[in-house]
Amino acid sequence: MWTGDDIYFMKLALLEAEMADRLDEVPVGAVLVSEGALLGRGCNQPVKLNDPTAHAEILALRSAGAWTKNYRLTGATLYVTLEPCLMCFGALIHARVGRVVFGAADPKVGVSRWLDTLDGAALNHRFDFHGGLLEPDCRELVQSFFRRRR
């Protein structure tokens, strides 16, 4: 199911997650790609930036928007190490991404638990949504972070 490009770009997202970990943020990383080109990247920084919206996905979207000079990132693929939350899901809809690939599921705030509810919603855009790529590596980063915090 996964291509070599998928694995390569998720490994880049893992590098971003490691950066978040070094910043003492929850280690989540994201990269946004279109036609094999890296458009944007981000790592979680809500504490450092004093910004509750500074999730890795949002920062990758902002970075890509600045690079492309367009808030519409139609058809792009987002690779993120942890399943997006509802806020990030909404931003991805507005950006018109074509595909989201995540590593580890997030049973507490991940959007998967809301997908059945959202399925009937009159959303103006939909994208492919796939999880589990390099899941053990992505999950271990987050679990290791919280083990150190306890």
Coordinates of N, CA and C in Angstrom, one line a residue:
M1 N 0.8 -1.2 0.0 CA 0.0 0.0 0.0 C 0.9 1.3 0.0
W2 N 2.0 1.3 0.7 CA 2.8 2.4 0.8 C 3.9 2.4 -0.3
T3 N 4.2 3.6 -0.8 CA 5.3 3.7 -1.8 C 6.6 4.1 -1.2
G4 N 7.6 4.0 -1.9 CA 8.9 4.5 -1.4 C 8.9 6.0 -1.1
D5 N 8.2 6.7 -1.9 CA 8.0 8.2 -1.6 C 7.3 8.4 -0.3
D6 N 6.2 7.6 0.0 CA 5.5 7.7 1.2 C 6.4 7.5 2.4
I7 N 7.2 6.5 2.4 CA 8.2 6.2 3.5 C 9.2 7.3 3.6
Y8 N 9.7 7.8 2.5 CA 10.7 8.8 2.5 C 10.2 10.1 3.2
F9 N 9.0 10.5 2.8 CA 8.4 11.7 3.3 C 8.0 11.6 4.8
M10 N 7.5 10.3 5.2 CA 7.2 10.1 6.6 C 8.4 10.2 7.4
K11 N 9.5 9.7 6.9 CA 10.8 9.8 7.6 C 11.2 11.3 7.8
L12 N 10.9 12.2 6.9 CA 11.1 13.6 7.0 C 10.2 14.1 8.1
A13 N 9.0 13.7 8.2 CA 8.1 14.1 9.2 C 8.6 13.6 10.6
L14 N 9.2 12.5 10.6 CA 9.7 12.0 11.9 C 10.9 12.9 12.4
L15 N 11.7 13.4 11.4 CA 12.8 14.3 11.8 C 12.2 15.6 12.4
E16 N 11.1 16.0 11.8 CA 10.4 17.2 12.4 C 9.9 16.9 13.8
A17 N 9.4 15.7 14.0 CA 8.9 15.3 15.3 C 10.0 15.3 16.3
E18 N 11.2 14.8 15.9 CA 12.4 14.8 16.8 C 12.8 16.2 17.1
M19 N 12.6 17.2 16.2 CA 12.9 18.6 16.5 C 11.9 19.1 17.6
A20 N 10.6 18.7 17.5 CA 9.7 19.1 18.5 C 10.1 18.5 19.9
D21 N 10.6 17.3 19.9 CA 11.0 16.7 21.1 C 12.2 17.4 21.7
R22 N 13.1 17.9 20.9 CA 14.2 18.6 21.4 C 13.8 20.0 22.0
L23 N 12.7 20.5 21.5 CA 12.1 21.8 22.0 C 11.2 21.5 23.2
D24 N 11.2 20.3 23.7 CA 10.3 19.9 24.8 C 8.8 20.1 24.5
E25 N 8.5 19.9 23.2 CA 7.1 19.9 22.8 C 6.7 18.4 22.5
V26 N 5.4 18.2 22.5 CA 4.9 16.8 22.1 C 5.5 16.6 20.7
P27 N 6.2 15.4 20.6 CA 6.9 15.2 19.3 C 6.0 14.8 18.1
V28 N 5.5 15.8 17.5 CA 4.7 15.6 16.3 C 5.3 16.4 15.2
G29 N 5.5 15.8 14.0 CA 6.1 16.4 12.9 C 5.2 16.2 11.6
A30 N 5.3 17.2 10.7 CA 4.5 17.1 9.5 C 5.3 17.7 8.3
V31 N 5.1 17.1 7.1 CA 5.6 17.7 5.9 C 4.5 17.7 4.9
L32 N 4.5 18.7 4.0 CA 3.5 18.8 2.9 C 4.2 18.7 1.6
V33 N 3.7 17.8 0.7 CA 4.4 17.5 -0.5 C 3.4 17.6 -1.7
S34 N 3.9 18.1 -2.8 CA 3.1 18.1 -4.0 C 4.0 17.7 -5.2
E35 N 3.6 16.6 -5.9 CA 4.3 16.1 -7.1 C 5.8 15.9 -6.7
G36 N 6.0 15.3 -5.6 CA 7.4 14.9 -5.2 C 8.2 16.1 -4.6
A37 N 7.6 17.3 -4.6 CA 8.4 18.4 -4.1 C 7.9 18.8 -2.7
L38 N 8.8 19.0 -1.8 CA 8.5 19.4 -0.4 C 8.1 20.9 -0.4
L39 N 6.9 21.2 0.0 CA 6.3 22.5 0.0 C 6.4 23.2 1.4
G40 N 6.3 22.4 2.5 CA 6.3 22.9 3.8 C 6.6 21.9 4.8
R41 N 7.0 22.3 6.0 CA 7.3 21.4 7.1 C 7.0 22.1 8.4
G42 N 6.7 21.3 9.4 CA 6.4 21.9 10.7 C 6.5 20.9 11.8
C43 N 6.8 21.4 13.0 CA 6.8 20.5 14.2 C 6.0 21.2 15.3
N44 N 5.4 20.5 16.2 CA 4.6 21.0 17.2 C 5.4 22.1 18.0
Q45 N 4.7 23.3 18.2 CA 5.3 24.3 19.0 C 4.3 25.2 19.7
P46 N 3.2 24.6 20.2 CA 2.3 25.5 20.9 C 2.8 26.2 22.2
V47 N 3.7 25.5 22.9 CA 4.3 26.0 24.1 C 5.3 27.1 23.8
K48 N 6.2 26.8 22.9 CA 7.2 27.7 22.5 C 6.7 29.0 21.9
L49 N 5.7 28.9 21.1 CA 5.1 30.0 20.4 C 3.9 30.6 21.2
N50 N 3.5 30.0 22.3 CA 2.4 30.5 23.0 C 1.1 30.6 22.1
D51 N 0.9 29.5 21.4 CA -0.1 29.5 20.3 C -0.8 28.2 20.3
P52 N -2.0 28.1 20.8 CA -2.7 26.8 20.8 C -2.9 26.2 19.4
T53 N -2.8 27.0 18.4 CA -2.9 26.4 17.0 C -1.6 26.0 16.4
A54 N -0.5 26.1 17.1 CA 0.8 25.8 16.5 C 1.1 24.3 16.5
H55 N 0.2 23.6 15.9 CA 0.4 22.1 15.7 C 1.2 21.9 14.5
A56 N 1.9 20.8 14.4 CA 2.8 20.5 13.3 C 2.1 20.7 11.9
E57 N 0.8 20.2 11.8 CA 0.1 20.3 10.6 C -0.2 21.7 10.2
I58 N -0.6 22.5 11.1 CA -0.9 24.0 10.9 C 0.4 24.7 10.4
L59 N 1.5 24.4 11.1 CA 2.8 25.1 10.8 C 3.3 24.6 9.4
A60 N 3.0 23.4 9.0 CA 3.4 22.9 7.7 C 2.5 23.6 6.6
L61 N 1.2 23.7 6.9 CA 0.4 24.4 6.0 C 0.8 25.9 5.8
R62 N 1.1 26.6 6.9 CA 1.6 28.0 6.9 C 2.8 28.1 6.1
S63 N 3.8 27.2 6.3 CA 5.0 27.2 5.6 C 4.8 27.0 4.1
A64 N 4.0 26.0 3.7 CA 3.7 25.8 2.3 C 2.9 26.9 1.7
G65 N 2.0 27.5 2.4 CA 1.3 28.7 1.9 C 2.2 29.8 1.6
A66 N 3.2 30.1 2.5 CA 4.1 31.2 2.3 C 5.0 30.9 1.1
W67 N 5.4 29.6 0.9 CA 6.3 29.2 -0.2 C 5.6 29.3 -1.5
T68 N 4.4 28.8 -1.6 CA 3.6 28.8 -2.8 C 2.9 30.1 -3.1
K69 N 2.8 31.0 -2.1 CA 2.0 32.2 -2.1 C 0.6 31.9 -2.4
N70 N 0.1 30.9 -1.8 CA -1.3 30.5 -2.0 C -1.8 29.7 -0.8
Y71 N -3.0 30.0 -0.3 CA -3.5 29.2 0.8 C -4.2 27.9 0.3
R72 N -4.4 27.8 -0.9 CA -5.0 26.6 -1.5 C -3.8 25.7 -1.9
L73 N -3.8 24.5 -1.3 CA -2.7 23.6 -1.6 C -3.3 22.3 -2.2
T74 N -4.0 22.6 -3.3 CA -4.9 21.6 -3.9 C -4.0 20.3 -4.4
G75 N -4.5 19.2 -3.9 CA -3.9 17.9 -4.3 C -2.6 17.5 -3.6
A76 N -2.1 18.4 -2.7 CA -0.9 18.1 -1.9 C -1.2 16.9 -1.0
T77 N -0.1 16.3 -0.5 CA -0.2 15.2 0.5 C 0.5 15.7 1.8
L78 N -0.2 15.6 2.9 CA 0.4 15.8 4.2 C 0.8 14.5 4.8
Y79 N 2.0 14.5 5.3 CA 2.5 13.3 6.1 C 2.7 13.9 7.5
V80 N 2.1 13.2 8.4 CA 2.2 13.7 9.8 C 2.3 12.4 10.7
T81 N 3.1 12.6 11.8 CA 3.5 11.4 12.6 C 2.4 11.0 13.5
L82 N 1.4 11.9 13.8 CA 0.3 11.5 14.7 C -1.0 11.9 14.0
E83 N -2.0 11.2 14.2 CA -3.3 11.4 13.6 C -3.7 12.9 13.9
P84 N -4.2 13.6 12.9 CA -4.6 15.0 13.1 C -5.8 15.1 14.0
C85 N -5.9 16.2 14.7 CA -7.0 16.6 15.6 C -8.1 17.2 14.7
L86 N -9.2 17.5 15.3 CA -10.3 18.1 14.5 C -10.0 19.5 14.0
M87 N -9.2 20.3 14.7 CA -8.8 21.6 14.3 C -8.0 21.5 13.0
C88 N -7.0 20.6 13.0 CA -6.1 20.4 11.9 C -6.8 19.8 10.7
F89 N -7.8 18.9 11.0 CA -8.6 18.4 9.9 C -9.3 19.5 9.2
G90 N -9.9 20.4 9.9 CA -10.6 21.6 9.3 C -9.7 22.4 8.5
A91 N -8.5 22.7 9.0 CA -7.5 23.4 8.2 C -7.1 22.7 6.9
L92 N -7.0 21.4 7.0 CA -6.6 20.6 5.8 C -7.8 20.6 4.7
I93 N -9.0 20.7 5.2 CA -10.1 20.8 4.3 C -10.1 22.2 3.6
H94 N -9.9 23.2 4.4 CA -9.8 24.6 3.8 C -8.6 24.7 2.8
A95 N -7.5 24.0 3.1 CA -6.3 24.1 2.2 C -6.5 23.3 0.9
R96 N -7.5 22.4 0.9 CA -7.8 21.5 -0.2 C -6.7 20.5 -0.5
V97 N -6.1 20.0 0.6 CA -5.1 18.9 0.3 C -5.8 17.7 -0.3
G98 N -5.1 16.9 -1.0 CA -5.7 15.7 -1.6 C -5.6 14.5 -0.8
R99 N -4.6 14.4 0.1 CA -4.3 13.2 0.9 C -3.6 13.5 2.2
V100 N -4.0 12.8 3.2 CA -3.3 12.9 4.5 C -2.9 11.5 4.9
V101 N -1.6 11.3 5.2 CA -1.0 10.1 5.7 C -0.5 10.3 7.0
F102 N -0.9 9.5 8.0 CA -0.4 9.7 9.4 C 0.2 8.4 9.9
G103 N 1.0 8.5 10.9 CA 1.7 7.4 11.4 C 0.9 6.7 12.5
A104 N 0.9 7.3 13.7 CA 0.2 6.7 14.9 C -1.2 7.3 15.0
A105 N -2.1 6.4 15.4 CA -3.4 6.9 15.8 C -3.4 7.7 17.1
D106 N -4.3 8.6 17.3 CA -4.5 9.3 18.5 C -5.9 9.1 19.1
P107 N -6.0 8.1 19.9 CA -7.3 7.7 20.4 C -8.0 8.8 21.3
K108 N -7.2 9.7 21.8 CA -7.8 10.8 22.7 C -8.4 11.9 21.8
V109 N -7.7 12.5 20.9 CA -8.2 13.6 20.2 C -8.1 13.5 18.7
G110 N -7.7 12.3 18.2 CA -7.6 12.1 16.7 C -9.0 12.2 16.1
V111 N -9.0 12.7 14.8 CA -10.2 13.0 14.1 C -10.9 11.7 13.7
S112 N -10.3 10.6 13.7 CA -11.0 9.3 13.2 C -12.2 9.1 14.0
R113 N -12.2 9.4 15.3 CA -13.5 9.2 16.1 C -14.6 10.0 15.6
W114 N -14.4 11.1 14.8 CA -15.4 12.0 14.4 C -15.8 11.7 12.9
L115 N -15.1 10.9 12.2 CA -15.3 10.7 10.8 C -16.7 10.3 10.4
D116 N -17.3 9.4 11.2 CA -18.6 8.9 10.9 C -19.6 10.1 11.0
T117 N -19.4 10.9 12.0 CA -20.3 12.1 12.2 C -20.1 13.1 11.1
L118 N -18.8 13.3 10.7 CA -18.5 14.2 9.6 C -18.9 13.7 8.2
D119 N -19.1 12.4 8.1 CA -19.4 11.8 6.8 C -20.7 12.4 6.2
G120 N -21.7 12.7 7.0 CA -22.9 13.3 6.5 C -22.9 14.8 6.3
A121 N -21.8 15.4 6.8 CA -21.7 16.9 6.8 C -21.5 17.4 5.4
A122 N -22.0 18.5 5.1 CA -21.9 19.1 3.8 C -20.5 19.8 3.7
L123 N -19.4 19.1 3.8 CA -18.1 19.6 3.7 C -17.8 20.0 2.2
N124 N -17.1 21.1 2.0 CA -16.9 21.6 0.7 C -15.7 20.9 0.0
H125 N -15.0 20.0 0.8 CA -13.8 19.3 0.2 C -13.6 18.0 1.0
R126 N -13.2 17.0 0.4 CA -12.8 15.8 1.1 C -11.4 15.3 0.6
F127 N -10.7 14.6 1.4 CA -9.4 14.1 1.0 C -9.3 12.6 1.4
D128 N -8.3 11.9 0.8 CA -8.0 10.5 1.2 C -7.3 10.6 2.5
F129 N -7.6 9.7 3.4 CA -7.1 9.7 4.8 C -6.6 8.3 5.2
H130 N -5.3 8.1 5.4 CA -4.7 6.8 5.6 C -3.8 6.9 6.8
G131 N -3.9 5.9 7.7 CA -3.0 5.8 8.9 C -2.2 4.5 8.9
G132 N -1.2 4.6 9.8 CA -0.4 3.4 10.1 C 1.0 3.4 9.4
L133 N 1.4 4.4 8.7 CA 2.7 4.4 8.0 C 3.8 4.7 9.1
L134 N 4.7 3.7 9.2 CA 5.8 3.8 10.2 C 5.3 4.0 11.6
E135 N 4.1 3.4 11.8 CA 3.4 3.6 13.1 C 4.2 3.3 14.3
P136 N 5.0 2.2 14.4 CA 5.8 1.9 15.6 C 6.7 3.0 15.9
D137 N 7.4 3.6 14.9 CA 8.4 4.7 15.2 C 7.7 5.9 15.6
C138 N 6.6 6.2 15.0 CA 5.8 7.4 15.4 C 5.2 7.3 16.8
R139 N 4.6 6.1 17.1 CA 4.1 5.9 18.4 C 5.1 6.0 19.5
E140 N 6.3 5.4 19.3 CA 7.3 5.3 20.3 C 7.8 6.7 20.6
L141 N 7.9 7.6 19.6 CA 8.4 9.0 19.9 C 7.4 9.7 20.9
V142 N 6.1 9.5 20.7 CA 5.2 10.2 21.6 C 5.2 9.5 23.0
Q143 N 5.2 8.2 23.0 CA 5.1 7.4 24.3 C 6.4 7.7 25.1
S144 N 7.5 7.8 24.4 CA 8.8 8.1 25.1 C 8.7 9.5 25.7
F145 N 8.2 10.4 25.0 CA 8.1 11.8 25.5 C 7.3 11.8 26.8
F146 N 6.1 11.1 26.8 CA 5.2 11.1 28.0 C 5.8 10.3 29.1
R147 N 6.6 9.2 28.8 CA 7.2 8.5 29.9 C 8.2 9.4 30.6
R148 N 9.0 10.2 29.9 CA 10.0 11.1 30.5 C 9.3 12.2 31.4
R149 N 8.1 12.5 31.0 CA 7.3 13.6 31.7 C 6.8 13.1 33.0
R150 N 6.5 11.8 33.1 CA 5.9 11.3 34.3 C 6.9 11.0 35.4

